[in-house]
Amino acid sequence: MSGGNRMVMGRIDFLSPMVLIKGARRNPSPIFMVLGLLLSNCSSTEQSSREETPNPVHTIGSIEPDSGFEGSDVTITGAHFGADTGNIGVRFNGTPATEISFASEKQISTKVPKGATTGPVRVTVRSVAVESSFDFKVLETPKAPTLSEISPTEGLVGTILTITGDNFGREASRILIKFNGIEAREITQITPTEIKVVVPNGASSGPISVLKMGTEAIMGANFRVMTPENFKIAFLGDSHIGEAADAVLQLIKQEGTHAVVHPGDLNYAEVPKDFEDNIDGILGPDFPYFYGVGNHDDTVWNGAQGYQSYLEARFRRLGLPWKGQLGVLSSFSFQGIFFVTSAPDEFGIGTKQAGEHIANELKGSNAIWNISLWHKNQHLMQIGGKRDEAGWDVYEASRRGGAIVATAHEHSYCRTFEMADFQTQIISSTETTVQLQRDNPSTEQMDEGRSFAFVSGLGGKSIRDAEDGLENNPWWADVYHSGNGAQYGALFGEFNYNGDVTLARFYFKDIDGVVRDVFFVRSHN
């Protein structure tokens, strides 16, 4: 511009959305008003555009599994679901799922709702619905099996049992059968109304249960697992590796023994592998040799090369299940006989804890024969120099449960008469036949529990004399020690004696062939 026609512009003030010219009047001109409105509208439009941008639409990629029953767990995988389950809805072919337990950007966990049918799955996120391009198959809920009869009602391990009922199906892989909680491993035949199953090793007397795809039926009548006729168990403790101990093992083999129970002090050299190798060499690696921890075993009991690891390996070779810590606080069944192991005064286990363990395990046993074993003694329950170590709870819990008490620790042999109370040494009978009987807890004024206890500690380490005149106590039915010519040997028990399932014959025999003690036991369990 030139001369007097030149226009001088004032500075621009941005303090207001309207543009003002310095020195001009405060009433803006129409052109600036329009400009201000345009700028304001552009700003509002950009902000609104940012706020109203929609969330990415979610997608369904897969559903795992792609089929299931009502109540089955289902995982929906996709994208943009969000983590707020309150914003998510799922429908199975139109039927709403009532439970969404988890949600994230990529996954939703839910359950097939009751009444669902086969069809697509719809996922709604913040009112936006997306449907799967494939169907989820809803399977027919399996009918629960029903049981009507078992045949036979008793038998040995290995017996083929026939279970009659309904809704079994035809696939053995979908059926699980348990004998008093012990799983059967072999189903030989299955139809919708009949199952043939082999009584498994380790089975114990009790109810039969059939489980099918989350349903279960329990037979009202119990199946009784029988002990083979004249089934022989040798009881010994305090052995070693050497000539005397080997002679005892050879005696056990010569007597046709079917199993060994060894309540502790296995090898005073405390080398578990040597002990196991010696047993395997004489009796065989698959021989049922059951033992518990003794005071000369505890330092090498645990660990990869400890006694317990070898004992567990033997049980696995036998295909024999167990409960608890083997040889310490444990229980198992073998050939219809129930064994409960405790370890009072070992690993910090007190007599009360051990006694409660015995009581609880025996309470759940339906076996005719129950054997309770541990290592240490009470002073009056042996004839040597042992002090009170085990406590009375273990003796009394075993007696009330109608279980035979098998111990070792003292290097001699002694056996009580039938006892009505171990702690106060009450003798209930001095007859040749000992009666085993459980206490009935409903008769509070009576204690019907009857049993006997023995120490069989002549396994091969040493032979000791009686002390303090303990051998003369009236509750001893027999004692055998260095003072009256004792020799190494073992106590043998023959269960189901000559076909009488409630009778057992016991005898103590030494390596010179001398039969020191003979008596019978009748079980009322």
PDB file of N, CA, C and O in Angstrom, residues 34-89:
ATOM      1  N   VAL A  34     -18.104 -14.743  12.011  1.00  0.00           N
ATOM      2  CA  VAL A  34     -18.239 -15.983  11.224  1.00  0.00           C
ATOM      3  C   VAL A  34     -16.978 -16.825  11.346  1.00  0.00           C
ATOM      4  O   VAL A  34     -17.006 -18.047  11.528  1.00  0.00           O
ATOM      5  N   LEU A  35     -15.818 -16.155  11.259  1.00  0.00           N
ATOM      6  CA  LEU A  35     -14.549 -16.871  11.386  1.00  0.00           C
ATOM      7  C   LEU A  35     -14.432 -17.565  12.730  1.00  0.00           C
ATOM      8  O   LEU A  35     -14.010 -18.705  12.859  1.00  0.00           O
ATOM      9  N   GLY A  36     -14.841 -16.869  13.802  1.00  0.00           N
ATOM     10  CA  GLY A  36     -14.782 -17.458  15.141  1.00  0.00           C
ATOM     11  C   GLY A  36     -15.674 -18.667  15.281  1.00  0.00           C
ATOM     12  O   GLY A  36     -15.311 -19.669  15.880  1.00  0.00           O
ATOM     13  N   LEU A  37     -16.855 -18.570  14.721  1.00  0.00           N
ATOM     14  CA  LEU A  37     -17.782 -19.710  14.793  1.00  0.00           C
ATOM     15  C   LEU A  37     -17.233 -20.911  14.030  1.00  0.00           C
ATOM     16  O   LEU A  37     -17.346 -22.043  14.471  1.00  0.00           O
ATOM     17  N   LEU A  38     -16.620 -20.641  12.865  1.00  0.00           N
ATOM     18  CA  LEU A  38     -16.062 -21.750  12.090  1.00  0.00           C
ATOM     19  C   LEU A  38     -14.952 -22.456  12.850  1.00  0.00           C
ATOM     20  O   LEU A  38     -14.860 -23.682  12.894  1.00  0.00           O
ATOM     21  N   LEU A  39     -14.056 -21.657  13.482  1.00  0.00           N
ATOM     22  CA  LEU A  39     -12.961 -22.271  14.257  1.00  0.00           C
ATOM     23  C   LEU A  39     -13.496 -23.077  15.430  1.00  0.00           C
ATOM     24  O   LEU A  39     -13.028 -24.162  15.740  1.00  0.00           O
ATOM     25  N   SER A  40     -14.492 -22.495  16.088  1.00  0.00           N
ATOM     26  CA  SER A  40     -15.087 -23.190  17.239  1.00  0.00           C
ATOM     27  C   SER A  40     -15.740 -24.480  16.816  1.00  0.00           C
ATOM     28  O   SER A  40     -15.598 -25.522  17.466  1.00  0.00           O
ATOM     29  N   ASN A  41     -16.449 -24.498  15.732  1.00  0.00           N
ATOM     30  CA  ASN A  41     -17.130 -25.700  15.251  1.00  0.00           C
ATOM     31  C   ASN A  41     -16.134 -26.768  14.845  1.00  0.00           C
ATOM     32  O   ASN A  41     -16.341 -27.951  15.078  1.00  0.00           O
ATOM     33  N   CYS A  42     -15.041 -26.345  14.216  1.00  0.00           N
ATOM     34  CA  CYS A  42     -14.024 -27.338  13.819  1.00  0.00           C
ATOM     35  C   CYS A  42     -13.454 -28.037  15.037  1.00  0.00           C
ATOM     36  O   CYS A  42     -13.251 -29.250  15.059  1.00  0.00           O
ATOM     37  N   SER A  43     -13.155 -27.241  16.089  1.00  0.00           N
ATOM     38  CA  SER A  43     -12.595 -27.823  17.320  1.00  0.00           C
ATOM     39  C   SER A  43     -13.573 -28.794  17.944  1.00  0.00           C
ATOM     40  O   SER A  43     -13.207 -29.884  18.374  1.00  0.00           O
ATOM     41  N   SER A  44     -14.849 -28.435  18.018  1.00  0.00           N
ATOM     42  CA  SER A  44     -15.860 -29.311  18.624  1.00  0.00           C
ATOM     43  C   SER A  44     -16.029 -30.575  17.816  1.00  0.00           C
ATOM     44  O   SER A  44     -16.202 -31.669  18.346  1.00  0.00           O
ATOM     45  N   THR A  45     -15.972 -30.452  16.502  1.00  0.00           N
ATOM     46  CA  THR A  45     -16.153 -31.619  15.637  1.00  0.00           C
ATOM     47  C   THR A  45     -15.017 -32.613  15.826  1.00  0.00           C
ATOM     48  O   THR A  45     -15.224 -33.823  15.905  1.00  0.00           O
ATOM     49  N   GLU A  46     -13.777 -32.106  15.927  1.00  0.00           N
ATOM     50  CA  GLU A  46     -12.629 -33.003  16.121  1.00  0.00           C
ATOM     51  C   GLU A  46     -12.733 -33.737  17.456  1.00  0.00           C
ATOM     52  O   GLU A  46     -12.497 -34.940  17.558  1.00  0.00           O
ATOM     53  N   GLN A  47     -13.118 -32.991  18.530  1.00  0.00           N
ATOM     54  CA  GLN A  47     -13.237 -33.614  19.857  1.00  0.00           C
ATOM     55  C   GLN A  47     -14.338 -34.651  19.861  1.00  0.00           C
ATOM     56  O   GLN A  47     -14.198 -35.745  20.387  1.00  0.00           O
ATOM     57  N   SER A  48     -15.486 -34.318  19.244  1.00  0.00           N
ATOM     58  CA  SER A  48     -16.604 -35.265  19.191  1.00  0.00           C
ATOM     59  C   SER A  48     -16.220 -36.498  18.411  1.00  0.00           C
ATOM     60  O   SER A  48     -16.576 -37.613  18.764  1.00  0.00           O
ATOM     61  N   SER A  49     -15.450 -36.262  17.326  1.00  0.00           N
ATOM     62  CA  SER A  49     -15.030 -37.394  16.512  1.00  0.00           C
ATOM     63  C   SER A  49     -14.165 -38.341  17.308  1.00  0.00           C
ATOM     64  O   SER A  49     -14.291 -39.554  17.226  1.00  0.00           O
ATOM     65  N   ARG A  50     -13.246 -37.764  18.143  1.00  0.00           N
ATOM     66  CA  ARG A  50     -12.383 -38.624  18.961  1.00  0.00           C
ATOM     67  C   ARG A  50     -13.206 -39.400  19.982  1.00  0.00           C
ATOM     68  O   ARG A  50     -12.978 -40.566  20.244  1.00  0.00           O
ATOM     69  N   GLU A  51     -14.196 -38.772  20.622  1.00  0.00           N
ATOM     70  CA  GLU A  51     -14.987 -39.427  21.666  1.00  0.00           C
ATOM     71  C   GLU A  51     -15.912 -40.491  21.105  1.00  0.00           C
ATOM     72  O   GLU A  51     -16.203 -41.483  21.734  1.00  0.00           O
ATOM     73  N   GLU A  52     -16.399 -40.327  19.908  1.00  0.00           N
ATOM     74  CA  GLU A  52     -17.403 -41.226  19.370  1.00  0.00           C
ATOM     75  C   GLU A  52     -16.806 -42.320  18.493  1.00  0.00           C
ATOM     76  O   GLU A  52     -17.532 -43.090  17.879  1.00  0.00           O
ATOM     77  N   THR A  53     -15.467 -42.431  18.450  1.00  0.00           N
ATOM     78  CA  THR A  53     -14.858 -43.506  17.664  1.00  0.00           C
ATOM     79  C   THR A  53     -15.231 -44.848  18.270  1.00  0.00           C
ATOM     80  O   THR A  53     -14.955 -45.100  19.448  1.00  0.00           O
ATOM     81  N   PRO A  54     -15.870 -45.769  17.588  1.00  0.00           N
ATOM     82  CA  PRO A  54     -16.342 -47.035  18.170  1.00  0.00           C
ATOM     83  C   PRO A  54     -15.183 -47.957  18.532  1.00  0.00           C
ATOM     84  O   PRO A  54     -14.118 -47.896  17.915  1.00  0.00           O
ATOM     85  N   ASN A  55     -15.393 -48.817  19.591  1.00  0.00           N
ATOM     86  CA  ASN A  55     -14.398 -49.820  19.948  1.00  0.00           C
ATOM     87  C   ASN A  55     -14.274 -50.829  18.822  1.00  0.00           C
ATOM     88  O   ASN A  55     -15.240 -51.082  18.083  1.00  0.00           O
ATOM     89  N   PRO A  56     -13.093 -51.463  18.668  1.00  0.00           N
ATOM     90  CA  PRO A  56     -12.939 -52.488  17.637  1.00  0.00           C
ATOM     91  C   PRO A  56     -13.954 -53.614  17.852  1.00  0.00           C
ATOM     92  O   PRO A  56     -14.212 -54.032  18.985  1.00  0.00           O
ATOM     93  N   VAL A  57     -14.543 -54.095  16.810  1.00  0.00           N
ATOM     94  CA  VAL A  57     -15.531 -55.169  16.908  1.00  0.00           C
ATOM     95  C   VAL A  57     -14.817 -56.467  17.308  1.00  0.00           C
ATOM     96  O   VAL A  57     -13.784 -56.816  16.733  1.00  0.00           O
ATOM     97  N   HIS A  58     -15.370 -57.168  18.319  1.00  0.00           N
ATOM     98  CA  HIS A  58     -14.751 -58.407  18.784  1.00  0.00           C
ATOM     99  C   HIS A  58     -14.987 -59.536  17.776  1.00  0.00           C
ATOM    100  O   HIS A  58     -15.904 -59.464  16.941  1.00  0.00           O
ATOM    101  N   THR A  59     -14.143 -60.540  17.863  1.00  0.00           N
ATOM    102  CA  THR A  59     -14.218 -61.690  16.947  1.00  0.00           C
ATOM    103  C   THR A  59     -14.147 -62.987  17.732  1.00  0.00           C
ATOM    104  O   THR A  59     -13.600 -63.028  18.832  1.00  0.00           O
ATOM    105  N   ILE A  60     -14.687 -64.042  17.161  1.00  0.00           N
ATOM    106  CA  ILE A  60     -14.625 -65.391  17.746  1.00  0.00           C
ATOM    107  C   ILE A  60     -13.758 -66.246  16.839  1.00  0.00           C
ATOM    108  O   ILE A  60     -14.086 -66.449  15.665  1.00  0.00           O
ATOM    109  N   GLY A  61     -12.652 -66.736  17.385  1.00  0.00           N
ATOM    110  CA  GLY A  61     -11.745 -67.555  16.599  1.00  0.00           C
ATOM    111  C   GLY A  61     -11.986 -69.040  16.770  1.00  0.00           C
ATOM    112  O   GLY A  61     -12.062 -69.797  15.801  1.00  0.00           O
ATOM    113  N   SER A  62     -12.111 -69.492  18.036  1.00  0.00           N
ATOM    114  CA  SER A  62     -12.296 -70.925  18.304  1.00  0.00           C
ATOM    115  C   SER A  62     -13.022 -71.106  19.621  1.00  0.00           C
ATOM    116  O   SER A  62     -13.087 -70.192  20.454  1.00  0.00           O
ATOM    117  N   ILE A  63     -13.542 -72.317  19.815  1.00  0.00           N
ATOM    118  CA  ILE A  63     -14.192 -72.701  21.068  1.00  0.00           C
ATOM    119  C   ILE A  63     -13.637 -74.066  21.454  1.00  0.00           C
ATOM    120  O   ILE A  63     -13.691 -75.018  20.657  1.00  0.00           O
ATOM    121  N   GLU A  64     -13.082 -74.143  22.641  1.00  0.00           N
ATOM    122  CA  GLU A  64     -12.475 -75.389  23.111  1.00  0.00           C
ATOM    123  C   GLU A  64     -13.140 -75.857  24.399  1.00  0.00           C
ATOM    124  O   GLU A  64     -13.233 -75.077  25.347  1.00  0.00           O
ATOM    125  N   PRO A  65     -13.613 -77.110  24.461  1.00  0.00           N
ATOM    126  CA  PRO A  65     -13.752 -78.014  23.319  1.00  0.00           C
ATOM    127  C   PRO A  65     -14.881 -77.559  22.407  1.00  0.00           C
ATOM    128  O   PRO A  65     -15.625 -76.650  22.756  1.00  0.00           O
ATOM    129  N   ASP A  66     -15.020 -78.209  21.266  1.00  0.00           N
ATOM    130  CA  ASP A  66     -16.074 -77.806  20.337  1.00  0.00           C
ATOM    131  C   ASP A  66     -17.369 -78.566  20.567  1.00  0.00           C
ATOM    132  O   ASP A  66     -18.322 -78.451  19.795  1.00  0.00           O
ATOM    133  N   SER A  67     -17.411 -79.357  21.648  1.00  0.00           N
ATOM    134  CA  SER A  67     -18.628 -80.054  22.043  1.00  0.00           C
ATOM    135  C   SER A  67     -18.573 -80.314  23.537  1.00  0.00           C
ATOM    136  O   SER A  67     -17.487 -80.288  24.141  1.00  0.00           O
ATOM    137  N   GLY A  68     -19.708 -80.547  24.158  1.00  0.00           N
ATOM    138  CA  GLY A  68     -19.716 -80.802  25.599  1.00  0.00           C
ATOM    139  C   GLY A  68     -21.115 -81.006  26.128  1.00  0.00           C
ATOM    140  O   GLY A  68     -22.114 -80.788  25.428  1.00  0.00           O
ATOM    141  N   PHE A  69     -21.172 -81.453  27.398  1.00  0.00           N
ATOM    142  CA  PHE A  69     -22.438 -81.684  28.067  1.00  0.00           C
ATOM    143  C   PHE A  69     -22.901 -80.411  28.762  1.00  0.00           C
ATOM    144  O   PHE A  69     -22.129 -79.457  28.921  1.00  0.00           O
ATOM    145  N   GLU A  70     -24.130 -80.376  29.199  1.00  0.00           N
ATOM    146  CA  GLU A  70     -24.593 -79.281  30.044  1.00  0.00           C
ATOM    147  C   GLU A  70     -23.688 -79.196  31.270  1.00  0.00           C
ATOM    148  O   GLU A  70     -23.408 -80.204  31.916  1.00  0.00           O
ATOM    149  N   GLY A  71     -23.216 -77.992  31.580  1.00  0.00           N
ATOM    150  CA  GLY A  71     -22.326 -77.802  32.720  1.00  0.00           C
ATOM    151  C   GLY A  71     -20.861 -77.944  32.403  1.00  0.00           C
ATOM    152  O   GLY A  71     -20.014 -77.674  33.259  1.00  0.00           O
ATOM    153  N   SER A  72     -20.532 -78.355  31.164  1.00  0.00           N
ATOM    154  CA  SER A  72     -19.120 -78.501  30.791  1.00  0.00           C
ATOM    155  C   SER A  72     -18.448 -77.132  30.701  1.00  0.00           C
ATOM    156  O   SER A  72     -19.064 -76.141  30.303  1.00  0.00           O
ATOM    157  N   ASP A  73     -17.166 -77.083  31.022  1.00  0.00           N
ATOM    158  CA  ASP A  73     -16.380 -75.858  30.895  1.00  0.00           C
ATOM    159  C   ASP A  73     -16.035 -75.611  29.431  1.00  0.00           C
ATOM    160  O   ASP A  73     -15.667 -76.543  28.700  1.00  0.00           O
ATOM    161  N   VAL A  74     -16.152 -74.352  29.006  1.00  0.00           N
ATOM    162  CA  VAL A  74     -15.872 -73.979  27.628  1.00  0.00           C
ATOM    163  C   VAL A  74     -15.007 -72.720  27.631  1.00  0.00           C
ATOM    164  O   VAL A  74     -15.261 -71.787  28.406  1.00  0.00           O
ATOM    165  N   THR A  75     -14.002 -72.684  26.757  1.00  0.00           N
ATOM    166  CA  THR A  75     -13.157 -71.508  26.579  1.00  0.00           C
ATOM    167  C   THR A  75     -13.348 -70.964  25.163  1.00  0.00           C
ATOM    168  O   THR A  75     -13.125 -71.673  24.185  1.00  0.00           O
ATOM    169  N   ILE A  76     -13.774 -69.710  25.080  1.00  0.00           N
ATOM    170  CA  ILE A  76     -13.954 -69.039  23.795  1.00  0.00           C
ATOM    171  C   ILE A  76     -12.739 -68.147  23.556  1.00  0.00           C
ATOM    172  O   ILE A  76     -12.408 -67.298  24.389  1.00  0.00           O
ATOM    173  N   THR A  77     -12.056 -68.342  22.440  1.00  0.00           N
ATOM    174  CA  THR A  77     -10.856 -67.577  22.108  1.00  0.00           C
ATOM    175  C   THR A  77     -11.151 -66.661  20.928  1.00  0.00           C
ATOM    176  O   THR A  77     -11.815 -67.068  19.965  1.00  0.00           O
ATOM    177  N   GLY A  78     -10.695 -65.421  21.027  1.00  0.00           N
ATOM    178  CA  GLY A  78     -10.922 -64.460  19.955  1.00  0.00           C
ATOM    179  C   GLY A  78     -10.160 -63.187  20.215  1.00  0.00           C
ATOM    180  O   GLY A  78      -8.987 -63.224  20.625  1.00  0.00           O
ATOM    181  N   ALA A  79     -10.816 -62.031  20.033  1.00  0.00           N
ATOM    182  CA  ALA A  79     -10.145 -60.746  20.227  1.00  0.00           C
ATOM    183  C   ALA A  79     -11.156 -59.683  20.639  1.00  0.00           C
ATOM    184  O   ALA A  79     -12.341 -59.762  20.319  1.00  0.00           O
ATOM    185  N   HIS A  80     -10.652 -58.695  21.421  1.00  0.00           N
ATOM    186  CA  HIS A  80     -11.408 -57.505  21.798  1.00  0.00           C
ATOM    187  C   HIS A  80     -12.632 -57.806  22.677  1.00  0.00           C
ATOM    188  O   HIS A  80     -13.661 -57.155  22.550  1.00  0.00           O
ATOM    189  N   PHE A  81     -12.498 -58.777  23.573  1.00  0.00           N
ATOM    190  CA  PHE A  81     -13.611 -59.075  24.482  1.00  0.00           C
ATOM    191  C   PHE A  81     -13.647 -58.109  25.662  1.00  0.00           C
ATOM    192  O   PHE A  81     -14.711 -57.745  26.147  1.00  0.00           O
ATOM    193  N   GLY A  82     -12.464 -57.726  26.148  1.00  0.00           N
ATOM    194  CA  GLY A  82     -12.387 -56.919  27.360  1.00  0.00           C
ATOM    195  C   GLY A  82     -12.392 -57.797  28.595  1.00  0.00           C
ATOM    196  O   GLY A  82     -12.763 -58.974  28.550  1.00  0.00           O
ATOM    197  N   ALA A  83     -11.982 -57.198  29.700  1.00  0.00           N
ATOM    198  CA  ALA A  83     -11.830 -57.980  30.939  1.00  0.00           C
ATOM    199  C   ALA A  83     -13.022 -57.864  31.875  1.00  0.00           C
ATOM    200  O   ALA A  83     -13.052 -58.523  32.913  1.00  0.00           O
ATOM    201  N   ASP A  84     -14.003 -57.042  31.535  1.00  0.00           N
ATOM    202  CA  ASP A  84     -15.162 -56.830  32.415  1.00  0.00           C
ATOM    203  C   ASP A  84     -16.261 -57.819  32.054  1.00  0.00           C
ATOM    204  O   ASP A  84     -16.930 -57.681  31.018  1.00  0.00           O
ATOM    205  N   THR A  85     -16.439 -58.842  32.903  1.00  0.00           N
ATOM    206  CA  THR A  85     -17.467 -59.854  32.623  1.00  0.00           C
ATOM    207  C   THR A  85     -18.865 -59.263  32.629  1.00  0.00           C
ATOM    208  O   THR A  85     -19.790 -59.823  32.025  1.00  0.00           O
ATOM    209  N   GLY A  86     -19.034 -58.118  33.296  1.00  0.00           N
ATOM    210  CA  GLY A  86     -20.341 -57.478  33.328  1.00  0.00           C
ATOM    211  C   GLY A  86     -20.773 -56.918  31.984  1.00  0.00           C
ATOM    212  O   GLY A  86     -21.967 -56.669  31.765  1.00  0.00           O
ATOM    213  N   ASN A  87     -19.817 -56.713  31.076  1.00  0.00           N
ATOM    214  CA  ASN A  87     -20.130 -56.198  29.744  1.00  0.00           C
ATOM    215  C   ASN A  87     -20.306 -57.301  28.711  1.00  0.00           C
ATOM    216  O   ASN A  87     -20.494 -57.009  27.530  1.00  0.00           O
ATOM    217  N   ILE A  88     -20.213 -58.551  29.157  1.00  0.00           N
ATOM    218  CA  ILE A  88     -20.174 -59.672  28.207  1.00  0.00           C
ATOM    219  C   ILE A  88     -21.380 -60.583  28.429  1.00  0.00           C
ATOM    220  O   ILE A  88     -21.743 -60.899  29.566  1.00  0.00           O
ATOM    221  N   GLY A  89     -21.982 -61.019  27.346  1.00  0.00           N
ATOM    222  CA  GLY A  89     -23.030 -62.027  27.375  1.00  0.00           C
ATOM    223  C   GLY A  89     -22.726 -63.116  26.377  1.00  0.00           C
ATOM    224  O   GLY A  89     -22.177 -62.850  25.301  1.00  0.00           O
TER     225      GLY A  89
END
